[in-house]
Coordinates of C-alpha atoms in Angstrom, one line a residue:
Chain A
X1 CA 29.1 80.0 -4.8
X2 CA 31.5 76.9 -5.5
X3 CA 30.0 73.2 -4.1
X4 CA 32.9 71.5 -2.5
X5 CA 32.0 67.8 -1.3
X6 CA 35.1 66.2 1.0
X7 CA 34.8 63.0 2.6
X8 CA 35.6 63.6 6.2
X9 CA 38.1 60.9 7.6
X10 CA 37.6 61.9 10.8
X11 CA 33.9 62.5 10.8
X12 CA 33.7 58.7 9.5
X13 CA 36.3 57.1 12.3
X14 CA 34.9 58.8 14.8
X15 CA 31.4 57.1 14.2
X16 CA 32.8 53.8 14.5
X17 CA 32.9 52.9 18.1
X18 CA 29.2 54.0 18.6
X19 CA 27.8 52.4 15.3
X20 CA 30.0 48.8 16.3
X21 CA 27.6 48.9 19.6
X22 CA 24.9 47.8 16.6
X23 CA 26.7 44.6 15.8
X24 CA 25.7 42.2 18.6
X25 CA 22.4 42.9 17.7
X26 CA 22.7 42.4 13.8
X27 CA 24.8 39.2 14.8
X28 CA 22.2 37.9 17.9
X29 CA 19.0 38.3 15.1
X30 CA 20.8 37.2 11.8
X31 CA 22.2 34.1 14.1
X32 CA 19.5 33.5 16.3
X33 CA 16.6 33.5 13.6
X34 CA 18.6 31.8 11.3
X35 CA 18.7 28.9 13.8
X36 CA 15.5 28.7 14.7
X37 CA 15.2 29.2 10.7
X38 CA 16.7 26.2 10.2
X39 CA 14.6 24.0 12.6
X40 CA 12.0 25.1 10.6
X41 CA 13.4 24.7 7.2
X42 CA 14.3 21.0 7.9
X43 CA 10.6 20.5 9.7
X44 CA 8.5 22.5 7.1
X45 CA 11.1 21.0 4.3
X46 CA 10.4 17.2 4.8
X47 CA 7.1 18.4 5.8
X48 CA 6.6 19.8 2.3
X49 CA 7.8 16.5 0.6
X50 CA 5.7 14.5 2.8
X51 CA 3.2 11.7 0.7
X52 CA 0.3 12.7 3.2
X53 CA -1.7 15.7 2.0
X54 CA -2.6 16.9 5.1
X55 CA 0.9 17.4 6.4
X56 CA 2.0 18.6 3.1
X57 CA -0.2 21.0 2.5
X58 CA 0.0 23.1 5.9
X59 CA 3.8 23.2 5.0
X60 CA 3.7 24.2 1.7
X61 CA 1.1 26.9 2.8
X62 CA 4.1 28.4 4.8
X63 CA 6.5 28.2 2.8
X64 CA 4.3 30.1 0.1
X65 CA 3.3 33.0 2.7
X66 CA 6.6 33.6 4.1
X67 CA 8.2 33.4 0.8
X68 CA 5.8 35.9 -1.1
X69 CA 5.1 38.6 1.3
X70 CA 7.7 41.2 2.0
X71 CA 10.1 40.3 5.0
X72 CA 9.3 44.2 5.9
X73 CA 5.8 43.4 6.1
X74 CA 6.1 40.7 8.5
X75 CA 8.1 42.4 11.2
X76 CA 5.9 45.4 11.2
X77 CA 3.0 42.7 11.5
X78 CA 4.9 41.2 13.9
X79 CA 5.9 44.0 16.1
X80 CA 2.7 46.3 15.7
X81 CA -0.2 44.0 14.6
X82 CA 0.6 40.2 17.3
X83 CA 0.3 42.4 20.4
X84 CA -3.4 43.3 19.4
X85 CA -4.0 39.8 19.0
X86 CA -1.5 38.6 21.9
X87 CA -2.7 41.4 23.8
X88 CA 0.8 42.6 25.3
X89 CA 3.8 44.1 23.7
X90 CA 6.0 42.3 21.8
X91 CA 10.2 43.9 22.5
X92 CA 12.1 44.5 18.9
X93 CA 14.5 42.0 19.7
X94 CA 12.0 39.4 20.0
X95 CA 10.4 40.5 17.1
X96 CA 13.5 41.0 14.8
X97 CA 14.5 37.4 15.9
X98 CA 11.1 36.1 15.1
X99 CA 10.6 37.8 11.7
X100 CA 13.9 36.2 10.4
X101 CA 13.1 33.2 11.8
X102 CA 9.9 33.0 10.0
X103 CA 11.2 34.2 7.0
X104 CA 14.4 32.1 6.5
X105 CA 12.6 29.0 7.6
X106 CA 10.7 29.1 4.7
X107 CA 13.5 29.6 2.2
X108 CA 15.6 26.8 4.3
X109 CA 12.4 25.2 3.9
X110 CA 12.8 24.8 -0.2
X111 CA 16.9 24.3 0.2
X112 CA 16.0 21.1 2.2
X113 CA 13.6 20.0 -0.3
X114 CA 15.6 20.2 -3.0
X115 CA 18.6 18.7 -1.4
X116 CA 16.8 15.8 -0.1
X117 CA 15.4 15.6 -3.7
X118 CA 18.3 15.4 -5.3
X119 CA 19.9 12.4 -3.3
X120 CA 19.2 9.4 -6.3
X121 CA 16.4 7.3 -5.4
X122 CA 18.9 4.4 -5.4
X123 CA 20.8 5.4 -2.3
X124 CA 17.2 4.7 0.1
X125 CA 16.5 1.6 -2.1
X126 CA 20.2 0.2 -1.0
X127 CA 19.3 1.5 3.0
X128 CA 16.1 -0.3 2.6
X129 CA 17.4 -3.3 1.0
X130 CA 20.0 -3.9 4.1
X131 CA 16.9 -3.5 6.3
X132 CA 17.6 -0.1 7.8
X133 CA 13.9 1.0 8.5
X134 CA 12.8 4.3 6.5
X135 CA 13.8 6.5 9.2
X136 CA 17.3 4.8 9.8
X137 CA 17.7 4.7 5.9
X138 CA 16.6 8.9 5.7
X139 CA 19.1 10.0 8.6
X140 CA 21.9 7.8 8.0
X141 CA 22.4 7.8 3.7
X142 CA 20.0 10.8 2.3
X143 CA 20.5 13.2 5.1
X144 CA 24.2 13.7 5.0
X145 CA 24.5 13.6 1.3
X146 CA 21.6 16.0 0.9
X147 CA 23.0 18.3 3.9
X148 CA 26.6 18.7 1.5
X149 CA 24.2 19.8 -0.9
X150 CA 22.8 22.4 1.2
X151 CA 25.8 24.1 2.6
X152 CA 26.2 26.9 -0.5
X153 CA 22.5 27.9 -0.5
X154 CA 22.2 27.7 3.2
X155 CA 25.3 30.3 3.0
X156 CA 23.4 32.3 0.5
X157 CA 20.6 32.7 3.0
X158 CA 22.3 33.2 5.9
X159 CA 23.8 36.5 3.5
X160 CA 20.5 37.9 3.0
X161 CA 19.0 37.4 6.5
X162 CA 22.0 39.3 7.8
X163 CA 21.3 41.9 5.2
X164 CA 17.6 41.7 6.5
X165 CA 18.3 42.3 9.5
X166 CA 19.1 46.4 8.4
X167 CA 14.8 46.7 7.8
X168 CA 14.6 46.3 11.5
X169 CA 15.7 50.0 12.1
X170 CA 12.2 50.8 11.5
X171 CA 10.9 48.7 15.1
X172 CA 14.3 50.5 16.8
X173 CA 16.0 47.4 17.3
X174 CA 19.2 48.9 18.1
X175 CA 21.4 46.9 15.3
X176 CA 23.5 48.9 12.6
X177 CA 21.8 51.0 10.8
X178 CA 19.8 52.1 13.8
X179 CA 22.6 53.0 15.3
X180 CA 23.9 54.7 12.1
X181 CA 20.5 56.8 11.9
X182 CA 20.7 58.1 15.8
X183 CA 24.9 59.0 15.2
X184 CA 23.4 61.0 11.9
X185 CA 20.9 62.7 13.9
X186 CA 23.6 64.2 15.8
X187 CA 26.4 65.1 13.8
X188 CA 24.9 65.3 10.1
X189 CA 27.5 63.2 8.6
X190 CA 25.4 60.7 6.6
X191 CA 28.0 60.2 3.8
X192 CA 30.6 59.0 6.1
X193 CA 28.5 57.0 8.2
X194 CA 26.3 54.9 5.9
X195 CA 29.7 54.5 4.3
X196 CA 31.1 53.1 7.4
X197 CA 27.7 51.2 7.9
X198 CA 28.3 49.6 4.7
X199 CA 31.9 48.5 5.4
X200 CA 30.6 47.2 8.1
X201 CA 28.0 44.8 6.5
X202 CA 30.5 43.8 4.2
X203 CA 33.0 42.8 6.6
X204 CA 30.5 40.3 8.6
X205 CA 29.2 39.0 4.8
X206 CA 32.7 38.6 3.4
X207 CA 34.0 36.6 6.8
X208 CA 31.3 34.4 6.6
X209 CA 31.7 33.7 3.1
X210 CA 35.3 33.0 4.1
X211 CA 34.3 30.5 6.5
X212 CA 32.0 28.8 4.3
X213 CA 34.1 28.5 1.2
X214 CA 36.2 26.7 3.7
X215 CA 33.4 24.5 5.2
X216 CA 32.3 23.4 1.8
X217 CA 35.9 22.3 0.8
X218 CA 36.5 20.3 4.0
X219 CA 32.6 18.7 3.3
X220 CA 33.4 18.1 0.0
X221 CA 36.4 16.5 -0.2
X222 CA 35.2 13.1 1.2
X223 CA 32.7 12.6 -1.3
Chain B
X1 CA 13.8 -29.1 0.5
X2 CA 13.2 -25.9 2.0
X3 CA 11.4 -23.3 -0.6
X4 CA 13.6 -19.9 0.4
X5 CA 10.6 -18.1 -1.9
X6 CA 7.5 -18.8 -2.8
X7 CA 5.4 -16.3 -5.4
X8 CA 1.7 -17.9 -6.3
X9 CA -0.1 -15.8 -9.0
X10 CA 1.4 -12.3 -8.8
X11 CA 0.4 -9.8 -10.7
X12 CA 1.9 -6.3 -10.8
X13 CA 0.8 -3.4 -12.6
X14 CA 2.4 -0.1 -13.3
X15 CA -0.8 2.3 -13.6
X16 CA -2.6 0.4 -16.8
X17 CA 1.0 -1.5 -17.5
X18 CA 0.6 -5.0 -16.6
X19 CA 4.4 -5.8 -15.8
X20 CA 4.0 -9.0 -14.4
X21 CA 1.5 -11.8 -15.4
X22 CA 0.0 -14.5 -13.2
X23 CA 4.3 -15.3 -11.8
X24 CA 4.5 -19.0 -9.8
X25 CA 8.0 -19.0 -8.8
X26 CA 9.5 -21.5 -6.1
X27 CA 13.5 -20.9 -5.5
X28 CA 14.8 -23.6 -3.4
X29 CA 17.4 -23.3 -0.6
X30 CA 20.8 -23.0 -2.4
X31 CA 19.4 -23.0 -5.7
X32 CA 21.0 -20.6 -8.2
X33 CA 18.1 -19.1 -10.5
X34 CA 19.1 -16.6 -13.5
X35 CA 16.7 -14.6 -15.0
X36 CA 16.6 -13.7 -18.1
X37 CA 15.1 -12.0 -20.8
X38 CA 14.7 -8.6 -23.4
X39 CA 15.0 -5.0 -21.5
X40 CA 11.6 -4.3 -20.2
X41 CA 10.1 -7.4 -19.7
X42 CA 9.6 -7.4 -16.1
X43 CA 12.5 -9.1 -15.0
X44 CA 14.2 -6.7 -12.6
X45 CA 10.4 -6.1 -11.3
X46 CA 10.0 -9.6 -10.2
X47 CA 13.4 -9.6 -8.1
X48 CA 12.6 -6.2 -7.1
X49 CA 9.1 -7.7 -5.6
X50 CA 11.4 -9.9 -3.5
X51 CA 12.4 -7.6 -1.2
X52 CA 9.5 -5.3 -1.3
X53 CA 11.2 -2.6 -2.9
X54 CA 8.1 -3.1 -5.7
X55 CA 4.5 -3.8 -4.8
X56 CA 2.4 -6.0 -6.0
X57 CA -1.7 -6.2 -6.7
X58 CA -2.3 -9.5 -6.4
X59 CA -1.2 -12.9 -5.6
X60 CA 0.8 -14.2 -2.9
X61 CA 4.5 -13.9 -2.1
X62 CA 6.1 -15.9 1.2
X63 CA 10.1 -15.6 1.6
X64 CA 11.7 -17.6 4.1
X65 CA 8.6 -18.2 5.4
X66 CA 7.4 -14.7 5.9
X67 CA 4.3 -13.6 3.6
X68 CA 3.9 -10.7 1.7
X69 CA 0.4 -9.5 0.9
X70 CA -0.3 -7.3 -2.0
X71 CA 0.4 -3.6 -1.7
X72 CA 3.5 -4.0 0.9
X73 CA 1.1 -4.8 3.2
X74 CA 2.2 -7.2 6.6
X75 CA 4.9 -4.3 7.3
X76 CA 6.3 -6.6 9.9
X77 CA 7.0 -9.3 7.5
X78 CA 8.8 -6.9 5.2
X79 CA 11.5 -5.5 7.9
X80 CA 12.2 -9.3 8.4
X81 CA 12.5 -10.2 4.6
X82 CA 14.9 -7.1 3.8
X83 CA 17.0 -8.3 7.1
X84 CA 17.5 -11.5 5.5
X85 CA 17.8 -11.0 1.8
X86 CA 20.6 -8.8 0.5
X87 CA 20.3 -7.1 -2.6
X88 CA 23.0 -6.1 -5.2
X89 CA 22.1 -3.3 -8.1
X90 CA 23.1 -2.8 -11.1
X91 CA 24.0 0.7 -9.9
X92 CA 26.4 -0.4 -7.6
X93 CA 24.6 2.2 -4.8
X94 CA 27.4 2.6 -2.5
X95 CA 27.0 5.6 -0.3
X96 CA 29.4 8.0 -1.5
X97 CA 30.1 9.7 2.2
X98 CA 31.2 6.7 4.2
X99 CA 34.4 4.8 3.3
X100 CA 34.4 1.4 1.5
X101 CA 34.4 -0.2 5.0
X102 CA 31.8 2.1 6.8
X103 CA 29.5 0.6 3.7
X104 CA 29.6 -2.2 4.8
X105 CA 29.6 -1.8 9.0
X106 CA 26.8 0.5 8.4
X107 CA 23.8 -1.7 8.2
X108 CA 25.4 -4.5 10.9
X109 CA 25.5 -1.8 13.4
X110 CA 22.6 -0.4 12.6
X111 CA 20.3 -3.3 12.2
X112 CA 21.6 -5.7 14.5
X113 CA 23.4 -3.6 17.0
X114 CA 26.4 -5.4 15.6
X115 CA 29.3 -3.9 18.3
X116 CA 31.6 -2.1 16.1
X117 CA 34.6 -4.3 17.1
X118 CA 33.0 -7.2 15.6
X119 CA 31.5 -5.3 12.9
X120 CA 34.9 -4.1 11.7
X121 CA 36.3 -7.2 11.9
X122 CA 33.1 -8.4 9.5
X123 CA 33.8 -6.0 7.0
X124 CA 37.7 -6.6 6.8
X125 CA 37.4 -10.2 6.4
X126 CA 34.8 -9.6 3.7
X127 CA 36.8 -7.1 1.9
X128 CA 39.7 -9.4 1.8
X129 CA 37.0 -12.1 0.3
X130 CA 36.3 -10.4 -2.3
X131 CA 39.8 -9.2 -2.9
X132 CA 40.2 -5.4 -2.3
X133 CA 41.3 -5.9 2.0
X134 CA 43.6 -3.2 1.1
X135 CA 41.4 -0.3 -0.1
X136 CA 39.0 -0.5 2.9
X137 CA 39.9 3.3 3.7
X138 CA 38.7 4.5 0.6
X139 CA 35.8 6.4 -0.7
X140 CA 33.5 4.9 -3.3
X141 CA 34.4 7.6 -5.7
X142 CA 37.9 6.5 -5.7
X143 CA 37.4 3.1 -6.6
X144 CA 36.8 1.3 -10.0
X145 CA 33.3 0.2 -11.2
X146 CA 34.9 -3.1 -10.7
X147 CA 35.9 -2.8 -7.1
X148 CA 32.9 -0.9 -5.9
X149 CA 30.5 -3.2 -7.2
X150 CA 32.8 -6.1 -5.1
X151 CA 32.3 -4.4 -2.4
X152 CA 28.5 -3.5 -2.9
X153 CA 28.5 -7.5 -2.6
X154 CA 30.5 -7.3 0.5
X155 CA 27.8 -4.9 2.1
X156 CA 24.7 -7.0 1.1
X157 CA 26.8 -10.3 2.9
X158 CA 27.7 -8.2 5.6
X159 CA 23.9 -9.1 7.0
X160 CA 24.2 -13.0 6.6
X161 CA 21.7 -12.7 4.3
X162 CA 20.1 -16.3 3.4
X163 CA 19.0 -15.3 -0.4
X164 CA 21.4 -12.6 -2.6
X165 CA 19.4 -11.1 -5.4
X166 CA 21.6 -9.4 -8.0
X167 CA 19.8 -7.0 -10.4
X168 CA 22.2 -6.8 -13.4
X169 CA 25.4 -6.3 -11.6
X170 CA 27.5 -6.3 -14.5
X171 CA 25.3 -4.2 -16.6
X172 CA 26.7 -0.9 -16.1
X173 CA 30.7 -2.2 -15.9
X174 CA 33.1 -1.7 -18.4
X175 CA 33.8 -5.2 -20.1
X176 CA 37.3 -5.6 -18.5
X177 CA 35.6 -5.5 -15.4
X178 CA 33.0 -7.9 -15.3
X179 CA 35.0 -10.9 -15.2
X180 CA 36.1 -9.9 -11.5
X181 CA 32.8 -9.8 -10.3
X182 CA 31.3 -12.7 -12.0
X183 CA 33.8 -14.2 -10.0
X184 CA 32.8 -13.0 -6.7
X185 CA 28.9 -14.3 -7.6
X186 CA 30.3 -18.0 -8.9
X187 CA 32.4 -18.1 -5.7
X188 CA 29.1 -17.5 -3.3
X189 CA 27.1 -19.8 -5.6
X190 CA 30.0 -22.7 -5.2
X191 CA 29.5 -21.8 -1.3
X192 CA 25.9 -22.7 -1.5
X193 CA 24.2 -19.3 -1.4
X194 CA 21.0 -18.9 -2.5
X195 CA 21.0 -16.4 -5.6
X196 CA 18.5 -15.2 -7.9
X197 CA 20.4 -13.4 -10.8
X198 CA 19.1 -10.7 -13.2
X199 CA 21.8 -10.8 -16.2
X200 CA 22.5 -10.7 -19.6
X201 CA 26.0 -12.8 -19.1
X202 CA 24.6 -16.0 -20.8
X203 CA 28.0 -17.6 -20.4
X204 CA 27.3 -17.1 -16.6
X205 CA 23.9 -18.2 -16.9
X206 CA 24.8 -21.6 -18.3
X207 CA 27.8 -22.2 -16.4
X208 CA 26.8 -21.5 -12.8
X209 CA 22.8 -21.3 -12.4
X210 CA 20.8 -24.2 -11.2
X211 CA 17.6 -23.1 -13.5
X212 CA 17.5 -20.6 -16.0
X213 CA 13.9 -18.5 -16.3
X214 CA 13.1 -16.9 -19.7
X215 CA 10.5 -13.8 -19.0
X216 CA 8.5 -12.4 -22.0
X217 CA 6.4 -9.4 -21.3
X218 CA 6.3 -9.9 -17.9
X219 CA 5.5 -13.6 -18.2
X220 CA 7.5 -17.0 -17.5
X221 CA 7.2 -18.5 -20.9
X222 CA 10.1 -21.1 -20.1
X223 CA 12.4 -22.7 -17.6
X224 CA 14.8 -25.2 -16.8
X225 CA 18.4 -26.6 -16.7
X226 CA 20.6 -24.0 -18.4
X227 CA 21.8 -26.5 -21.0
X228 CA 18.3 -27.5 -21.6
X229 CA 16.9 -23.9 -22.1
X230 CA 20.0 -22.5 -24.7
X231 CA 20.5 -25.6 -26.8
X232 CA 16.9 -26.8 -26.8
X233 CA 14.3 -24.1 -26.0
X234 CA 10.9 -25.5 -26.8
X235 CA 8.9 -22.1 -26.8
X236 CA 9.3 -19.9 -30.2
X237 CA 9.8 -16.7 -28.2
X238 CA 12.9 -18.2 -26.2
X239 CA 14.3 -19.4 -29.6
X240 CA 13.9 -15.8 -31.3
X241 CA 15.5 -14.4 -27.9
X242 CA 18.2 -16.7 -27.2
X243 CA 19.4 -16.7 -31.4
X244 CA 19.3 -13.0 -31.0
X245 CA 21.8 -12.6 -27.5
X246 CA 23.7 -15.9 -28.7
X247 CA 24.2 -14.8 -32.0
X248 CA 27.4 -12.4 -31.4

């Protein structure tokens, strides 16, 4: 008997209305943790660059555990092991949003640290000098210079925590590969629909990328 | 007279470094001091102790009548020194993402809640001083080392400041482009500004400063009238200095 593999056009448009229901969902947990990521990247970052130990140290000690234990992991800890300790259920949404949140923050974390870092030591001696205080000196010359800095790896991130987002199948948030397994389960096309999945993921990555290339230009240009 | 600063035995170290030896230094109001002196000897540290952006260990320090106690303490004291003495580096240090007149409205506004009407008007009239009114739209970045270093003056003078220190300002120009802001700084000193210069521009030194400072190894090892120092040191390290920076 002769194997004959065709991709089925049909089999693949047909999937795409039901599998596009998934993007609000990949778009509300990339966007929503990475925003609360970022809140805690620029709190845990200065945090982490602090001179007092005992604020330092808490944030470094985040930074380390979010960045060195597997994303995957920490939603299922999240979503299966908080409600023991919580003692109430915890929805996927919540959870998804969380987990990114968590997990971002602490890579935002260490692009906020280095950005700040590399803002030349010079720029906070002239604040200082014209007698902005240290706070006045940080938000008004480092911060804006070190924020330019950030925008291409704070791009990067937000790539991978969209990406991320796809291990969240497994707590049945309903994003797009969720939706891609339950269409599969019904029509046995998984070919065509992990192909249109894919296209999918692309076309939110590349449009951001788009946007940013454009960001860091118009940022860029006045320094 | 009034004494603008006051230093009484200050010592600095950096770890087991000792930078700065046992300093008494009075600068008087509208007195020009340069200091001078090989690279390393301290001399930038002592300005730099001025306006707290170095600590010191020991000693006292009062400027314009606020003291400064040893390891930055009297925090108070500090905020009202940096107010009131405007520094110029030898970096220039503008801030790259605010125009050439944002620079200089910046620490006005901040600071002394300045309005921005009459900061703006500030900042114009002191660009126009020091002779670039018409590039007060610009970015840092597009201006010469000459011009940005004018305006980094611009920005310090922009606070009323009662004492200028200038940390080698020319030191990292090209040497067409000193001569502009030498010009500035002998302009402010003919205005009566108190200044206490960091430089290797002995030409400067001699013709515009009131008292010329020779630091070796983090010590004052001789002072006086610029003519008096360069044609007749009387300490043997000055002479060996001053033969070696004269000699070309």
């Amino acid at each position: 008997m002769e194997f004959q593999f065709q991709f089925d056009w049909q089999a693949a448009i047909d999937s795409i209305p039901f599998l596009i229901k998934g993007i609000p969902y990949t778009l509300l947990i990339s966007f929503g943790g990475l925003l609360i990521g970022f809140a805690l990247g620029i709190v845990f970052g200065l945090l982490s660059i602090n001179k007092k130990w005992f604020l330092r140290w808490p944030a470094t000690a985040y930074i380390e555990i979010f960045r060195g234990t597997p994303i995957l992991v920490q939603v299922l800890f999240i979503f299966y092991g908080l409600p023991d300790l919580i003692g109430g259920p915890i929805d996927p949404l919540t959870a998804g949003i969380a987990a990114i949140a968590l997990n971002s923050g602490a890579y935002i974390s260490e692009v906020v640290r280095g950005g700040v870092q590399s803002i030349d030591k010079g720029q906070t001696e002239a604040g200082l000098s014209l007698g902005l205080s240290r706070t006045q000196t940080f938000w008004s010359v480092v911060w804006p210079q070190a924020f330019r800095r950030m925008i291409p790896p704070l791009g990067n991130q937000a790539i991978v925590s969209i990406k991320d987002t796809s291990l969240f199948s497994v707590i049945g948030v309903g994003e797009l590969v969720r939706q891609g397994q339950i269409y599969i389960a019904n029509t046995f096309t998984a070919f065509e629909v992990y192909f249109v999945v894919a296209i999918l993921y692309l076309a939110i990555t590349l449009s951001l990328s788009l946007i940013l290339r454009f960001v860091e230009r118009r940022g860029l240009a006045s320094v | 007279m009034t004494q603008i600063v006051k230093m009484k035995g200050m010592n600095k170290y950096f770890g087991k470094l000792h930078v700065l030896k046992d300093i008494d230094l009075t600068v008087e109001k509208g007195e020009v001091v340069v200091i001078i002196g090989a690279s390393g000897s301290g001399k930038s540290t002592l300005i730099r102790c001025v306006n707290g952006l170095e600590e010191f260990e020991s000693g006292t320090l009062e400027v314009d009548g606020h003291p400064l106690a040893p390891k930055s303490g009297n925090p108070k004291s500090l905020a009202e020194i940096r107010k009131e003495v405007g520094m110029v580096f030898q970096q220039f240090n503008l801030f790259p993402h605010l125009t050439v007149k944002k620079n200089i409205m910046l620490a006005p506004q901040k600071v002394k809640s300045t309005s921005q009407t009459v900061a703006n008007a500030t900042a114009e009239r002191l660009l126009n001083r020091v002779g670039i009114g018409n590039q007060a739209d610009k970015y840092p970045s597009q201006l010469s080392g000459g011009q940005q270093q004018r305006v980094a003056i611009a920005r310090a003078l922009a606070m009323e400041p009662r004492l200028m220190l200038f940390d080698e300002p020319t030191s990292a120009l090209d040497p067409e482009m000193i001569g502009e802001v030498l010009d500035v700084m002998r302009e402010l000193a003919k205005e009566g500004m108190t200044m206490m210069v960091v430089t290797h521009e002995m030409g400067f030194a001699r013709e515009v400063a009131d008292r010329v400072i020779y630091i070796h190894e983090g010590a004052i090892v001789e002072q006086g009238k610029p003519d008096d120092v360069f044609d007749n040191p009387q300490n043997e390290r000055t002479q060996a200095f001053l033969s070696r920076v004269l000699a070309h």
